[in-house]
């Protein structure tokens, strides 16, 4: 089955995410735009996942447990998991590895926690925009341990991407999918990486409601489950 997706959306937990990126606002905007599969991938945390998942279930939208990890090399990696339990175990490891530095809300913005009714129920005080202590290789290994999918984020961007940091994609890790922010940049990437090796995702990286993708990009799944999405991203389908 072909389903429209956007697997890179930030909630108000990400300090760079707008405060209107609440569970209901995200899910209802995705519903209005015709999306069937979404992922909320906040920076180094998944603490809004359960609230968004409850709302998504009510709308018939599949929410894939996800997180955008910053590696030791300052590379952003999208990590997706087949179950919420696996995702939360992984996020605990990442969160605990972040530097013990308080977020500066006046500079970076608040890090808001919501319930399923969009009520603010707290804030995360540790700064989520820092780098974890884990390298790209170590993150890949951790993701595999939790049967997840490892997807380098926005590889065409000039900062926080695997190509801007390394200039290449390591051959020692078995990456099956990559994310491109601007599809018009694909041609320029051919001199750096063999694009035919990878499944290419086009996500929004939305920090504002209006930026969430329209139903323009599709993946072909064998079932409407989070495991099927992860299998697709791992090249198993």
Tab-separated table of C-alpha atoms in Angstrom:
chain	number	residue	atom	x	y	z
A	1	UNK	CA	0.000	0.000	0.000
A	2	UNK	CA	1.213	3.489	-0.845
A	3	UNK	CA	0.900	6.012	1.995
A	4	UNK	CA	1.700	9.713	2.180
A	5	UNK	CA	4.228	10.515	4.878
A	6	UNK	CA	6.180	13.194	6.722
A	7	UNK	CA	8.700	11.638	9.076
A	8	UNK	CA	10.465	14.750	10.375
A	9	UNK	CA	8.249	17.066	12.430
A	10	UNK	CA	9.182	18.958	15.595
A	11	UNK	CA	6.855	19.619	18.512
A	12	UNK	CA	7.142	22.449	21.015
A	13	UNK	CA	9.534	20.216	22.958
A	14	UNK	CA	12.255	21.153	20.493
A	15	UNK	CA	13.359	24.645	21.546
A	16	UNK	CA	13.443	25.672	17.887
A	17	UNK	CA	9.870	24.401	17.407
A	18	UNK	CA	6.990	26.860	17.542
A	19	UNK	CA	4.846	26.757	20.667
A	20	UNK	CA	1.827	26.001	18.458
A	21	UNK	CA	3.383	22.621	17.571
A	22	UNK	CA	1.126	20.790	20.008
A	23	UNK	CA	-0.122	17.199	19.670
A	24	UNK	CA	-3.561	18.142	18.334
A	25	UNK	CA	-2.288	20.890	16.053
A	26	UNK	CA	0.347	18.615	14.503
A	27	UNK	CA	-1.995	15.667	13.992
A	28	UNK	CA	-4.902	17.727	12.704
A	29	UNK	CA	-2.686	19.604	10.249
A	30	UNK	CA	-1.312	16.269	9.022
A	31	UNK	CA	-4.895	15.003	8.665
A	32	UNK	CA	-5.979	18.081	6.699
A	33	UNK	CA	-2.988	17.667	4.385
A	34	UNK	CA	-3.851	14.040	3.687
A	35	UNK	CA	-0.912	12.397	5.429
A	36	UNK	CA	-1.267	8.838	6.693
A	37	UNK	CA	2.117	8.325	8.386
A	38	UNK	CA	4.005	10.887	10.461
A	39	UNK	CA	6.846	11.010	12.959
A	40	UNK	CA	7.508	13.659	15.590
A	41	UNK	CA	11.291	13.768	15.828
A	42	UNK	CA	12.280	16.199	18.539
A	43	UNK	CA	15.895	16.951	19.313
A	44	UNK	CA	17.389	14.266	21.577
A	45	UNK	CA	14.066	13.523	23.295
A	46	UNK	CA	10.813	11.622	22.748
A	47	UNK	CA	8.930	12.876	25.801
A	48	UNK	CA	5.950	14.196	23.804
A	49	UNK	CA	5.589	10.930	21.916
A	50	UNK	CA	2.808	9.325	23.974
A	51	UNK	CA	0.533	12.370	23.831
A	52	UNK	CA	0.941	12.743	20.056
A	53	UNK	CA	0.413	9.020	19.527
A	54	UNK	CA	-2.897	9.050	21.403
A	55	UNK	CA	-4.192	11.907	19.246
A	56	UNK	CA	-2.872	10.318	16.043
A	57	UNK	CA	-4.607	7.020	16.843
A	58	UNK	CA	-7.925	8.842	17.139
A	59	UNK	CA	-7.390	10.368	13.680
A	60	UNK	CA	-6.352	7.127	12.017
A	61	UNK	CA	-2.833	8.427	11.435
A	62	UNK	CA	0.139	6.169	12.079
A	63	UNK	CA	2.726	7.813	14.344
A	64	UNK	CA	6.170	6.241	14.084
A	65	UNK	CA	8.267	6.579	17.270
A	66	UNK	CA	11.122	8.850	16.262
A	67	UNK	CA	13.859	11.158	17.493
A	68	UNK	CA	16.466	13.435	15.904
A	69	UNK	CA	19.767	12.656	17.597
A	70	UNK	CA	22.804	14.918	17.497
A	71	UNK	CA	25.952	12.816	17.375
A	72	UNK	CA	29.311	13.665	18.898
A	73	UNK	CA	30.341	14.958	15.455
A	74	UNK	CA	27.318	17.333	15.495
A	75	UNK	CA	25.511	15.333	12.820
A	76	UNK	CA	21.721	15.007	12.936
A	77	UNK	CA	20.438	11.438	12.609
A	78	UNK	CA	16.759	10.470	12.412
A	79	UNK	CA	16.102	7.293	14.382
A	80	UNK	CA	12.830	5.362	14.131
A	81	UNK	CA	11.576	2.416	16.172
A	82	UNK	CA	8.893	-0.256	15.763
A	83	UNK	CA	7.503	0.202	19.280
A	84	UNK	CA	7.137	3.026	21.748
A	85	UNK	CA	8.881	0.904	24.385
A	86	UNK	CA	12.005	0.486	22.237
A	87	UNK	CA	11.977	4.168	21.365
A	88	UNK	CA	11.736	5.307	24.968
A	89	UNK	CA	14.582	3.017	26.049
A	90	UNK	CA	16.744	4.490	23.299
A	91	UNK	CA	15.775	8.063	24.174
A	92	UNK	CA	16.729	7.513	27.806
A	93	UNK	CA	20.247	6.571	26.702
A	94	UNK	CA	20.512	9.643	24.469
A	95	UNK	CA	19.008	12.071	26.973
A	96	UNK	CA	21.268	10.876	29.779
A	97	UNK	CA	24.325	11.376	27.570
A	98	UNK	CA	23.622	15.071	26.929
A	99	UNK	CA	25.755	17.657	28.733
A	100	UNK	CA	24.255	18.691	32.055
A	101	UNK	CA	23.545	22.251	30.888
A	102	UNK	CA	20.269	24.101	31.416
A	103	UNK	CA	18.350	25.348	28.403
A	104	UNK	CA	18.450	29.120	27.962
A	105	UNK	CA	14.841	29.741	27.074
A	106	UNK	CA	15.380	33.418	26.286
A	107	UNK	CA	17.841	32.442	23.541
A	108	UNK	CA	16.728	29.057	22.231
A	109	UNK	CA	13.049	28.943	23.198
A	110	UNK	CA	11.112	26.796	25.706
A	111	UNK	CA	11.091	22.987	25.702
A	112	UNK	CA	7.421	22.226	26.317
A	113	UNK	CA	5.740	19.008	27.417
A	114	UNK	CA	2.082	18.487	26.490
A	115	UNK	CA	-0.723	16.139	27.397
A	116	UNK	CA	-3.152	14.816	24.782
A	117	UNK	CA	-5.397	17.874	25.282
A	118	UNK	CA	-2.517	20.253	24.420
A	119	UNK	CA	-2.177	21.414	28.009
A	120	UNK	CA	1.385	22.321	28.959
A	121	UNK	CA	2.273	19.918	31.753
A	122	UNK	CA	5.914	20.880	32.206
A	123	UNK	CA	9.198	21.737	30.572
A	124	UNK	CA	12.486	19.944	30.028
A	125	UNK	CA	15.224	21.996	31.637
A	126	UNK	CA	18.287	20.241	30.221
A	127	UNK	CA	19.306	21.817	26.914
A	128	UNK	CA	18.174	19.492	24.119
A	129	UNK	CA	20.172	21.197	21.369
A	130	UNK	CA	23.475	19.817	22.634
A	131	UNK	CA	25.356	16.873	21.202
A	132	UNK	CA	25.129	13.418	22.719
A	133	UNK	CA	28.371	11.708	23.684
A	134	UNK	CA	27.915	9.033	21.024
A	135	UNK	CA	29.601	8.936	17.614
A	136	UNK	CA	27.810	8.187	14.339
A	137	UNK	CA	29.003	4.573	14.491
A	138	UNK	CA	27.881	4.204	18.108
A	139	UNK	CA	24.429	5.642	17.383
A	140	UNK	CA	24.056	3.220	14.471
A	141	UNK	CA	24.906	0.296	16.757
A	142	UNK	CA	22.472	1.474	19.441
A	143	UNK	CA	19.665	1.887	16.930
A	144	UNK	CA	20.267	-1.650	15.657
A	145	UNK	CA	20.104	-3.004	19.204
A	146	UNK	CA	16.549	-1.654	19.477
A	147	UNK	CA	15.612	-2.911	15.986
A	148	UNK	CA	15.321	0.643	14.706
A	149	UNK	CA	16.092	2.498	11.486
A	150	UNK	CA	19.011	4.943	11.135
A	151	UNK	CA	18.483	7.747	8.598
A	152	UNK	CA	20.975	10.621	8.161
A	153	UNK	CA	18.971	13.847	8.218
A	154	UNK	CA	18.919	16.591	5.563
A	155	UNK	CA	22.187	15.429	4.004
A	156	UNK	CA	22.153	18.360	1.554
A	157	UNK	CA	22.278	21.023	4.284
A	158	UNK	CA	25.501	22.855	5.052
A	159	UNK	CA	25.294	22.285	8.788
A	160	UNK	CA	24.416	19.342	11.036
A	161	UNK	CA	24.470	16.910	8.094
A	162	UNK	CA	26.629	13.849	7.574
A	163	UNK	CA	28.038	15.258	4.326
A	164	UNK	CA	28.839	18.688	5.760
A	165	UNK	CA	30.649	17.060	8.689
A	166	UNK	CA	32.396	14.138	6.965
A	167	UNK	CA	32.100	14.765	3.239
A	168	UNK	CA	30.950	11.172	2.705
A	169	UNK	CA	28.691	8.456	4.094
A	170	UNK	CA	30.720	5.831	5.982
A	171	UNK	CA	30.888	2.448	4.265
A	172	UNK	CA	31.191	0.515	7.520
A	173	UNK	CA	27.564	1.163	8.510
A	174	UNK	CA	24.742	-0.323	6.474
A	175	UNK	CA	22.557	2.701	5.751
A	176	UNK	CA	19.552	2.028	3.538
A	177	UNK	CA	17.746	5.403	3.571
A	178	UNK	CA	18.757	9.057	3.591
A	179	UNK	CA	16.783	12.277	3.948
A	180	UNK	CA	17.124	15.162	1.494
A	181	UNK	CA	15.702	18.557	2.392
A	182	UNK	CA	15.721	19.986	-1.148
A	183	UNK	CA	15.125	17.504	-3.959
A	184	UNK	CA	16.597	20.008	-6.415
A	185	UNK	CA	19.969	19.377	-4.758
A	186	UNK	CA	19.994	15.675	-5.639
A	187	UNK	CA	22.027	16.121	-8.811
A	188	UNK	CA	24.790	17.934	-6.960
A	189	UNK	CA	25.074	15.064	-4.474
A	190	UNK	CA	25.882	12.479	-7.120
A	191	UNK	CA	29.570	13.385	-7.053
A	192	UNK	CA	29.711	12.596	-3.325
A	193	UNK	CA	27.522	9.526	-2.877
A	194	UNK	CA	25.980	6.774	-5.055
A	195	UNK	CA	22.344	7.838	-4.764
A	196	UNK	CA	21.086	4.597	-6.314
A	197	UNK	CA	22.120	2.774	-3.127
A	198	UNK	CA	19.607	4.572	-0.930
A	199	UNK	CA	15.924	5.088	-0.415
A	200	UNK	CA	15.484	8.852	-0.451
A	201	UNK	CA	13.065	10.492	1.967
A	202	UNK	CA	11.618	13.959	1.473
A	203	UNK	CA	10.381	15.264	4.821
A	204	UNK	CA	9.450	18.749	5.951
A	205	UNK	CA	11.654	19.202	9.047
A	206	UNK	CA	8.674	21.284	10.144
A	207	UNK	CA	9.091	23.663	13.066
A	208	UNK	CA	5.846	25.488	12.208
A	209	UNK	CA	2.422	24.039	11.399
A	210	UNK	CA	2.287	25.440	7.893
A	211	UNK	CA	5.537	23.696	6.992
A	212	UNK	CA	4.194	20.155	7.476
A	213	UNK	CA	4.305	18.344	4.135
A	214	UNK	CA	1.416	18.045	1.734
A	215	UNK	CA	0.535	14.536	0.544
A	216	UNK	CA	3.187	14.585	-2.193
A	217	UNK	CA	5.622	11.899	-1.092
A	218	UNK	CA	4.762	8.239	-0.598
A	219	UNK	CA	6.245	5.009	0.716
A	220	UNK	CA	5.092	1.517	-0.214
A	221	UNK	CA	4.326	-0.579	2.878
A	222	UNK	CA	3.178	-4.154	3.248
A	223	UNK	CA	1.049	-3.268	6.292
A	224	UNK	CA	-0.111	-0.150	8.121
A	225	UNK	CA	2.189	-0.595	11.128
A	226	UNK	CA	5.202	1.116	12.654
A	227	UNK	CA	7.212	-2.069	12.125
A	228	UNK	CA	6.463	-1.942	8.410
A	229	UNK	CA	7.734	1.654	8.216
A	230	UNK	CA	10.935	0.720	10.045
A	231	UNK	CA	11.380	-2.303	7.776
A	232	UNK	CA	10.959	-0.038	4.747
A	233	UNK	CA	13.635	2.331	6.054
A	234	UNK	CA	15.955	-0.602	6.751
A	235	UNK	CA	15.546	-1.925	3.230
A	236	UNK	CA	13.662	-5.003	4.319
A	237	UNK	CA	10.667	-4.349	2.030
